[in-house]
Short mmCIF file of C-alpha atoms in Angstrom, two decimals:
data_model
loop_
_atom_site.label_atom_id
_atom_site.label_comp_id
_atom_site.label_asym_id
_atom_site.label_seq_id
_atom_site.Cartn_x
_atom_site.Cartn_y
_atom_site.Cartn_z
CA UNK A 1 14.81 73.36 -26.62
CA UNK A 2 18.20 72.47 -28.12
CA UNK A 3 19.93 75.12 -26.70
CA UNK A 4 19.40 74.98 -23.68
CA UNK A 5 20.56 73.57 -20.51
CA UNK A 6 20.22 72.73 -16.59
CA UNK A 7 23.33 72.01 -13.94
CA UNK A 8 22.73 70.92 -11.11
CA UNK A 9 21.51 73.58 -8.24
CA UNK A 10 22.45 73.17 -4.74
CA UNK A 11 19.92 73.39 -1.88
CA UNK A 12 20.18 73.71 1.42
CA UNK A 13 16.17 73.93 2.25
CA UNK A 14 15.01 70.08 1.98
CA UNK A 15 13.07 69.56 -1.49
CA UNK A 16 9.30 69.41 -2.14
CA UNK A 17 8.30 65.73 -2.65
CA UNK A 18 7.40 65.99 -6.68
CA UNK A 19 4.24 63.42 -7.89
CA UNK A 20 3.78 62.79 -11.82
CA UNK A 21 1.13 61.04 -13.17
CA UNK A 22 1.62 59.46 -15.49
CA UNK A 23 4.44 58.14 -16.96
CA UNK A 24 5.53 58.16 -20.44
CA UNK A 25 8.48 59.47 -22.29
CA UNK A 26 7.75 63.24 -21.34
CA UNK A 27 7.00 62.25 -17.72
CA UNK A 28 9.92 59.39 -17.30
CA UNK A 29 12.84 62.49 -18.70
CA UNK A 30 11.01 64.85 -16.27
CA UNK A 31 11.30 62.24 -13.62
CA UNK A 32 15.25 61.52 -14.05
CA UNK A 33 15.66 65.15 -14.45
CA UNK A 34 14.41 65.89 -11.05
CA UNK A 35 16.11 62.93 -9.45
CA UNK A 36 19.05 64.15 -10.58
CA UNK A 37 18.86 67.59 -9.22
CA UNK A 38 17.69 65.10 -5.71
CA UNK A 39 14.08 65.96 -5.97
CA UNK A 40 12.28 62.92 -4.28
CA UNK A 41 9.74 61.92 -6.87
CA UNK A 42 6.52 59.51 -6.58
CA UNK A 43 6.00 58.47 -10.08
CA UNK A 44 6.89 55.14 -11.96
CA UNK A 45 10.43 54.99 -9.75
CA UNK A 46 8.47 55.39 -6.43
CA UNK A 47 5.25 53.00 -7.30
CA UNK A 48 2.16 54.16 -5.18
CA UNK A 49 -0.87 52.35 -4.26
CA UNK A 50 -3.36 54.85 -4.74
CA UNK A 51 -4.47 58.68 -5.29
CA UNK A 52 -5.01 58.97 -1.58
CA UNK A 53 -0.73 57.96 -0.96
CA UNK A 54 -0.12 60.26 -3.60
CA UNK A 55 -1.72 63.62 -2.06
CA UNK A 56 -0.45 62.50 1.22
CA UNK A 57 3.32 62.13 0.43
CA UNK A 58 3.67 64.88 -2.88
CA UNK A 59 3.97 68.80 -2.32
CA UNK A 60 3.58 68.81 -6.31
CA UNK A 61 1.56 66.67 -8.66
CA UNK A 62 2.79 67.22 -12.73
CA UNK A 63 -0.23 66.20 -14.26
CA UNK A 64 0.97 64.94 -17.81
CA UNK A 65 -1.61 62.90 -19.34
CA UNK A 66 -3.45 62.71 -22.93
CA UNK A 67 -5.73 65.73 -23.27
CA UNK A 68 -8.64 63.32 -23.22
CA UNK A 69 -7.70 62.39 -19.33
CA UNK A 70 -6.77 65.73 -18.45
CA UNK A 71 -10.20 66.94 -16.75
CA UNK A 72 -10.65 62.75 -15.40
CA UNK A 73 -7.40 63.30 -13.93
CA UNK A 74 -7.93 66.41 -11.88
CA UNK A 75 -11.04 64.67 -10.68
CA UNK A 76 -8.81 61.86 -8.79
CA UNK A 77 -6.71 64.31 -7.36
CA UNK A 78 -9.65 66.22 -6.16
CA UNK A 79 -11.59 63.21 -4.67
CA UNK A 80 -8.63 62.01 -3.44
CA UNK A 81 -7.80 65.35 -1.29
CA UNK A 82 -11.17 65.11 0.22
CA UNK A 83 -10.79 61.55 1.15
CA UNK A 84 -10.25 60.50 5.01
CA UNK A 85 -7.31 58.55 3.69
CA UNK A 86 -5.64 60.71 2.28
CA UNK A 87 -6.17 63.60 4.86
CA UNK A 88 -5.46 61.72 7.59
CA UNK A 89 -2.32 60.39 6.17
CA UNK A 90 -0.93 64.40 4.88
CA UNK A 91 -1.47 64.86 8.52
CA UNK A 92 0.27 62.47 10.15
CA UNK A 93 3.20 63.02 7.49
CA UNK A 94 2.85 66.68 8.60
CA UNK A 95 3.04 65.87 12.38
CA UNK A 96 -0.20 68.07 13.17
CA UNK A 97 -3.31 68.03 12.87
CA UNK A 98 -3.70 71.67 11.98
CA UNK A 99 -5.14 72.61 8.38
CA UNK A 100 -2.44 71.06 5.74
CA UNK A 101 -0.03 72.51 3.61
CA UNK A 102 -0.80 73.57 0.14
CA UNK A 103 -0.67 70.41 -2.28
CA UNK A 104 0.13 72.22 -5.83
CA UNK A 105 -1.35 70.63 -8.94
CA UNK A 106 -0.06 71.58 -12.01
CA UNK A 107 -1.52 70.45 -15.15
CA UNK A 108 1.12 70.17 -17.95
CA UNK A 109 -1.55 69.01 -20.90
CA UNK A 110 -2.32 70.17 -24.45
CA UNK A 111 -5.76 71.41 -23.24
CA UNK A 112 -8.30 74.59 -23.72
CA UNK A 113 -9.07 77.40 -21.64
CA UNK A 114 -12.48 75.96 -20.88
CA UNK A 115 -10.93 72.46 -19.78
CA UNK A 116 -8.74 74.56 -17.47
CA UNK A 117 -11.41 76.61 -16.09
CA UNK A 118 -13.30 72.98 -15.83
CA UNK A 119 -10.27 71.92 -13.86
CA UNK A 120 -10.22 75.02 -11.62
CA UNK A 121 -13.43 74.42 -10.62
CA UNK A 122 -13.06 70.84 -9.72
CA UNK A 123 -9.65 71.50 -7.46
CA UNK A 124 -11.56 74.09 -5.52
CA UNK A 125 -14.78 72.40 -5.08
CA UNK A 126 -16.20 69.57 -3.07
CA UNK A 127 -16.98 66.29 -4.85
CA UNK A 128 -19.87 65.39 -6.51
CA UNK A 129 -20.64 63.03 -3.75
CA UNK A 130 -20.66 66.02 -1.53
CA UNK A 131 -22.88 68.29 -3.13
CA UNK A 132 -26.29 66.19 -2.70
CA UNK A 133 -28.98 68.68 -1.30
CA UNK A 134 -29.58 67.87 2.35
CA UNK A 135 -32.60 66.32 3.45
CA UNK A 136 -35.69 68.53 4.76
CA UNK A 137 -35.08 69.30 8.41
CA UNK A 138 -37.14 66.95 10.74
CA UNK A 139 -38.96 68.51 13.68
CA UNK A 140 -37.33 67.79 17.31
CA UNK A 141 -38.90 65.61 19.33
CA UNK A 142 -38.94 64.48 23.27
CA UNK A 143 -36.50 61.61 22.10
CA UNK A 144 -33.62 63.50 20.29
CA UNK A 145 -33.78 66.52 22.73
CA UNK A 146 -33.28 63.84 25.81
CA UNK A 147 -31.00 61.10 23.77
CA UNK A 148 -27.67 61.02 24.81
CA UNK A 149 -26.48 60.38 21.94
CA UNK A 150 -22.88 62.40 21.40
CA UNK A 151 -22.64 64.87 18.32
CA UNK A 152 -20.69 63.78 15.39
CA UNK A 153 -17.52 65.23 14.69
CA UNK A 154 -17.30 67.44 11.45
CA UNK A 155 -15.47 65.80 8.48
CA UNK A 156 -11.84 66.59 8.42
CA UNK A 157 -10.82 69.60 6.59
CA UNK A 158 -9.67 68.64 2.65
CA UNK A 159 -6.37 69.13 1.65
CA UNK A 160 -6.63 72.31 -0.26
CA UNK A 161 -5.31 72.54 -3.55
CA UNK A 162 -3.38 75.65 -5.57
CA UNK A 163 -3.91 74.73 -9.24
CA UNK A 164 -0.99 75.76 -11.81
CA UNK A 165 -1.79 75.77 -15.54
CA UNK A 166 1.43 74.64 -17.42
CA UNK A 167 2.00 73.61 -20.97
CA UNK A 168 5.58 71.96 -22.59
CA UNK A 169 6.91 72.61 -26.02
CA UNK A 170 9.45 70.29 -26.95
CA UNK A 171 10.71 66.58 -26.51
CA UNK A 172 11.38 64.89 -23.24
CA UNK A 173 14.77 66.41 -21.33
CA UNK A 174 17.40 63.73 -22.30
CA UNK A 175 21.24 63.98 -20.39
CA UNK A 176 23.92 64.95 -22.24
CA UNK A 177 26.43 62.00 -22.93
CA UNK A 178 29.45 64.41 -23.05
CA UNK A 179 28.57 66.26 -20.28
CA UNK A 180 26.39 64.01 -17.21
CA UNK A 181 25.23 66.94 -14.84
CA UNK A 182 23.62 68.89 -18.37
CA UNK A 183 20.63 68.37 -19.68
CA UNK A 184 18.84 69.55 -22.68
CA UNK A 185 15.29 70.22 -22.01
CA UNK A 186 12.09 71.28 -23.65
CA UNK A 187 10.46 74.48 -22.56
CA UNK A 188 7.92 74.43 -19.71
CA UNK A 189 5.11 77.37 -19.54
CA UNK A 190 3.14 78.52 -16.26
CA UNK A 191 0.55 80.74 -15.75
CA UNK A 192 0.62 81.95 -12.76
CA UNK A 193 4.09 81.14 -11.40
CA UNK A 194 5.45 77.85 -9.83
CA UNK A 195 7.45 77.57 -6.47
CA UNK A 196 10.46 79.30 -6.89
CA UNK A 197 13.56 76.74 -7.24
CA UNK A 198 11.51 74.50 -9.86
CA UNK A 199 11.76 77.40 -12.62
CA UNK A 200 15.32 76.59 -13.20
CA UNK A 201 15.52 73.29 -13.29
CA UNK A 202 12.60 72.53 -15.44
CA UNK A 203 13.03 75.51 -17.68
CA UNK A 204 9.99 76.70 -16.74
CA UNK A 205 8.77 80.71 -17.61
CA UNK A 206 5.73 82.47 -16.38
CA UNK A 207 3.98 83.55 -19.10
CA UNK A 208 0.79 85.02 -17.54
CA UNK A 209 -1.02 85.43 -14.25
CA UNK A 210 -4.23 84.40 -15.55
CA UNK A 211 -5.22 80.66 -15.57
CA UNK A 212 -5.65 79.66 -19.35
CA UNK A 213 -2.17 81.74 -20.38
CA UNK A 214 0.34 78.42 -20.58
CA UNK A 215 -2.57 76.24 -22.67
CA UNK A 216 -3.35 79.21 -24.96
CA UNK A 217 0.62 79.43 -25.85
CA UNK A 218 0.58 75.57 -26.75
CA UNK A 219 -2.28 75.88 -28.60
CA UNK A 220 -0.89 78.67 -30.96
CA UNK A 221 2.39 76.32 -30.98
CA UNK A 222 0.79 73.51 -31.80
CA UNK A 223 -1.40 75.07 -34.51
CA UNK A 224 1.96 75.85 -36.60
CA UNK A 225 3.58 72.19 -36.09
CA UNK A 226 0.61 69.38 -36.05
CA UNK A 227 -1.80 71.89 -37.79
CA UNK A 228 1.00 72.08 -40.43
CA UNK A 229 1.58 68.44 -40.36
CA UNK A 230 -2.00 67.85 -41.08
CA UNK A 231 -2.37 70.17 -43.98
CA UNK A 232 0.41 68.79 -45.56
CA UNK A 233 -1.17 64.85 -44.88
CA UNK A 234 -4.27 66.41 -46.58
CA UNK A 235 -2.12 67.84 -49.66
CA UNK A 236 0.46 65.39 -50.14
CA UNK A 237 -2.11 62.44 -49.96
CA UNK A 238 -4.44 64.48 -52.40
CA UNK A 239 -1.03 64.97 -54.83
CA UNK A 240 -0.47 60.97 -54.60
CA UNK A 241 -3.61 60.35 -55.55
CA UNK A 242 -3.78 62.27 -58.45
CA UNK A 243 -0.49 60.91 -59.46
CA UNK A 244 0.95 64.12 -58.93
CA UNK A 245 3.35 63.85 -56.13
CA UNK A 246 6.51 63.95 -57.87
CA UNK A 247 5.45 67.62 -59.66
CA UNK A 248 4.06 69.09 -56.01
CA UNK A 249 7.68 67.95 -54.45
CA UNK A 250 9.40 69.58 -57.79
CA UNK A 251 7.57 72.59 -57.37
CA UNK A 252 8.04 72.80 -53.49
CA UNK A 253 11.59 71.94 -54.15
CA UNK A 254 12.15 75.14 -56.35
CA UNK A 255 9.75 77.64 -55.07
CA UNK A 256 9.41 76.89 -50.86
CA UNK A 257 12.34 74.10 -50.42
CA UNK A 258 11.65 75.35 -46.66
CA UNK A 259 8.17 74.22 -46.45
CA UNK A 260 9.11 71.02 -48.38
CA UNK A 261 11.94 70.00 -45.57
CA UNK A 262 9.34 70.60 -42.84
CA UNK A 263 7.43 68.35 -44.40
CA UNK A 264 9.64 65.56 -44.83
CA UNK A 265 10.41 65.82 -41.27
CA UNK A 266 6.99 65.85 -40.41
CA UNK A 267 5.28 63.51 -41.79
CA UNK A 268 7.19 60.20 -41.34
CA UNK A 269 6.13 60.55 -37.41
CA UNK A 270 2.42 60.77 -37.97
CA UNK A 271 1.63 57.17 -38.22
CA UNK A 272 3.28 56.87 -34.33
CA UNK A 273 1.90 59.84 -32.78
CA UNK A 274 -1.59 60.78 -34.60
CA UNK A 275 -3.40 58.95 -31.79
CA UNK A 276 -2.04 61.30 -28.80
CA UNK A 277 -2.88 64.18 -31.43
CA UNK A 278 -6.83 64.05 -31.88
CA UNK A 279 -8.22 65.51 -28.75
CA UNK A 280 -5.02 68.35 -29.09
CA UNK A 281 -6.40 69.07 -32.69
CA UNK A 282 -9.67 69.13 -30.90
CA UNK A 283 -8.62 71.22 -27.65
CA UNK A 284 -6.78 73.55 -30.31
CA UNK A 285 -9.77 74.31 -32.12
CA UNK A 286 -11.95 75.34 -28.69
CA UNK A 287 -9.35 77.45 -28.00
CA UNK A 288 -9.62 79.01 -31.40
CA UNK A 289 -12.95 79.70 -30.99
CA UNK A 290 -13.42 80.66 -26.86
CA UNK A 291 -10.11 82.92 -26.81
CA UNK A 292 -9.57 84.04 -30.75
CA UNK A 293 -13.10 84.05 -31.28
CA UNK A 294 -12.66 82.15 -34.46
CA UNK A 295 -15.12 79.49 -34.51
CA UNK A 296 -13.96 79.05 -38.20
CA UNK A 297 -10.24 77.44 -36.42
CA UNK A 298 -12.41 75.52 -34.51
CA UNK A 299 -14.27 73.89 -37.74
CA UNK A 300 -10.82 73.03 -39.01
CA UNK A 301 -8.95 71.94 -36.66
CA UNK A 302 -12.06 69.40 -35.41
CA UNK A 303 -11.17 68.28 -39.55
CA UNK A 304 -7.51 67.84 -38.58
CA UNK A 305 -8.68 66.09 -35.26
CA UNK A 306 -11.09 63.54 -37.92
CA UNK A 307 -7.56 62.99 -40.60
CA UNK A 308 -5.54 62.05 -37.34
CA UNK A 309 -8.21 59.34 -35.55
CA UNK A 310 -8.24 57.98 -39.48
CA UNK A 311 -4.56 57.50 -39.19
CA UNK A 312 -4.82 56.42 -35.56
CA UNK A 313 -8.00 54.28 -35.67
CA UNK A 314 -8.79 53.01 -38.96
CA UNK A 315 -6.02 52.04 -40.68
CA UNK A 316 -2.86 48.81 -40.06
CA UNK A 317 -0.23 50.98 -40.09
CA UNK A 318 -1.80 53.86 -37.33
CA UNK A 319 -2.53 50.42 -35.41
CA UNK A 320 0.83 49.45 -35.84
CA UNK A 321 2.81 51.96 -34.83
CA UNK A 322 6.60 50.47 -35.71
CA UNK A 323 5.57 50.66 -39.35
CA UNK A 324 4.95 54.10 -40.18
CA UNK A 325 9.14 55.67 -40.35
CA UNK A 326 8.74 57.30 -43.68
CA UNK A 327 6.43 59.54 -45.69
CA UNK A 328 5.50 57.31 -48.11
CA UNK A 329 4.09 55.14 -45.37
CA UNK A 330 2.40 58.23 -43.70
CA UNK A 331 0.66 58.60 -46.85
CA UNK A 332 0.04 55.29 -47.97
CA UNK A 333 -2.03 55.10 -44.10
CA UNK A 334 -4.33 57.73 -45.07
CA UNK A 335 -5.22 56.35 -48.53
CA UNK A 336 -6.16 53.02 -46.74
CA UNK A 337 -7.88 55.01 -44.04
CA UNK A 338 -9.70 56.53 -47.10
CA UNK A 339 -10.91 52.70 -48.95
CA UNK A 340 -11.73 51.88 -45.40
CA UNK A 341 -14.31 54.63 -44.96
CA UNK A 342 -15.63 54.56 -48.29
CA UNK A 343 -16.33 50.75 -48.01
CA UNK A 344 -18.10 51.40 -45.00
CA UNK A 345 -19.93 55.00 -46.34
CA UNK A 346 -21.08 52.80 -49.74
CA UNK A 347 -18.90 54.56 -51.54
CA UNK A 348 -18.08 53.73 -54.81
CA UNK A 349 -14.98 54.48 -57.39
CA UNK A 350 -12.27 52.00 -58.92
CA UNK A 351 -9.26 51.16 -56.88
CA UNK A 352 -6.87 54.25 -55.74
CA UNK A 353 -9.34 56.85 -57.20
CA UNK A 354 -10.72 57.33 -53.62
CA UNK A 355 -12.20 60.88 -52.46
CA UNK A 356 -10.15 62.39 -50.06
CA UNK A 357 -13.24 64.85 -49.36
CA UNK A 358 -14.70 62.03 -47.08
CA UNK A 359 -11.76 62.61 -44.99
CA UNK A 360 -12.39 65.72 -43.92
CA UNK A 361 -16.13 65.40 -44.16
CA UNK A 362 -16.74 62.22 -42.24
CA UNK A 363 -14.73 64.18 -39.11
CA UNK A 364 -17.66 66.61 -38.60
CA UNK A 365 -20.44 64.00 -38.79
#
């Protein structure tokens, strides 16, 4: 959020070791941000080998992934903590061998409540490779009641894991050039609470103590910004086509010049970021339905999810990400994203009297 930001906080107590996988813009600003408040971080500026290294040297893991790796994620960090690698080597960082400490995992993705439940589940069960039925039991004989053979020791104890569902609204934290110990940062949502010191420095607030709170918030967000952006791809494109663009902006102008700025701001960025914004449309809509009980939301927004992968998958420009800056090319990728389809559907019609109506149908089938 604009408004707001973080100075530096002095600590005495030494600072949890912070792990963020993986890194893009959001997780790179989070990363700086942390270093600069002298959080020691194991992300992209502390390169390590493997999942196992990671859940032996973090305290925290900040999952922030696409919401398509979200649950795939969780599932390293789980097999990981039950690995002999990785326990061994929490251990040994520890200096006991006693049960470890705590590793908190804190998923920060654009996700449903039943992808978080999914995730709860994994983080506090064993994995799938553990959970084959045992064998029937074989009757004792002479030879294994004599055989002095020794027992085998039980399987270390897996590092157990306290699962945080998180959400962020708003672009990566960026440092101020006037001022170099401020930052401006998005807002961060948890549900239940995080470690106490983090809160302030990543702008985090609890929002619920139920599991599912921080996702459902970003979901609702999200709804009102992408939804809107993909409404207005759907009428803008539909006005173009029609040769009637110039009367819907004339008419938005006069009557709603509010909605008409939000969509000039909006749309120029789809052609970039309509690929990360599928499975969100998609996670969106479950949540629609599982916590709103609106399985209508969920129809439409699994139609927003099928306009974004057309911008994102079947046209140059959503390929090509550097061309898309205005909305003229934002629309001009979903009328080629609509010849495309027909071509392939059989569809037939002269050139740029395409049916938008496949767009939104062809997303459901």
């Amino acid at each position: 959020m604009d408004g707001t930001s973080s100075s530096s906080v002095a600590m005495d107590a030494p600072k949890p070791c912070i792990g963020i996988l993986s890194i893009g813009d959001m997780g790179l600003g989070i990363s700086k941000l942390l270093r600069a408040h002298d959080y020691p971080v194991s992300a992209k500026i502390t390169l390590l080998e493997n999942d196992s290294e990671l859940v032996s040297q973090a305290d925290i893991i900040l999952s922030i992934v696409p919401p398509r790796d979200a649950i795939a994620t969780a599932r390293r960090i789980a097999n990981a903590c039950h690995s002999s690698a990785g326990i061994t080597a929490r251990n040994a960082r520890r200096g006991t061998t006693s049960a470890p400490l705590n590793l908190t995992f804190v998923d920060l993705n654009a996700i449903s409540l039943n992808s978080v439940t999914l995730i709860s589940n994994l983080l506090s069960s064993k994995p799938a490779e553990e959970r084959r039925p045992e064998p029937p039991r074989r009757q004792a004989s002479l030879l294994s009641v004599f055989s002095s053979s020794p027992p085998k020791d039980p399987p270390p104890e897996p590092i157990p894991i306290t699962f945080i569902d998180g959400a962020i609204i708003g672009p990566p934290p960026r440092q101020k050039p006037e001022h170099n110990k401020e930052w401006t940062l998005p807002s961060l949502s948890s549900s239940p609470s995080l470690s106490p010191d983090l809160p302030q420095i990543l702008h985090v607030t609890h929002v619920s103590p139920q599991l599912g709170g921080a996702s459902t918030l970003k979901s609702c967000f999200a709804s009102l910004t992408k939804g809107l952006t993909a409404l207005s791809l759907l009428s803008f494109t539909t006005a173009q086509s029609a040769s009637l663009l110039p009367h819907l902006t004339a008419h938005l102008e006069k009557y709603s010049p509010g909605t008409l700025s939000l969509v000039k701001n909006a749309l120029p960025a789809v052609p970039a970021k309509a690929h990360r914004w599928v499975d969100e449309m998609r996670q969106v809509g479950e949540n629609f339905a599982e916590v709103g009980g609106l399985q209508e939301g969920k129809e439409v927004f699994d139609g927003f999810a099928g306009l974004y992968a057309l911008v994102a998958e079947e046209t140059e420009v959503g390929r090509e990400a550097k061309r898309g800056k205005t909305v003229e090319d934002a629309l001009a990728t979903v009328e080629a994203g609509v010849k495309r389809r027909r071509r392939k559907q059989g569809g037939v019609g002269e050139e740029g009297e395409e049916d938008l109506s496949l767009t939104w149908r062809g997303s459901w089938t």
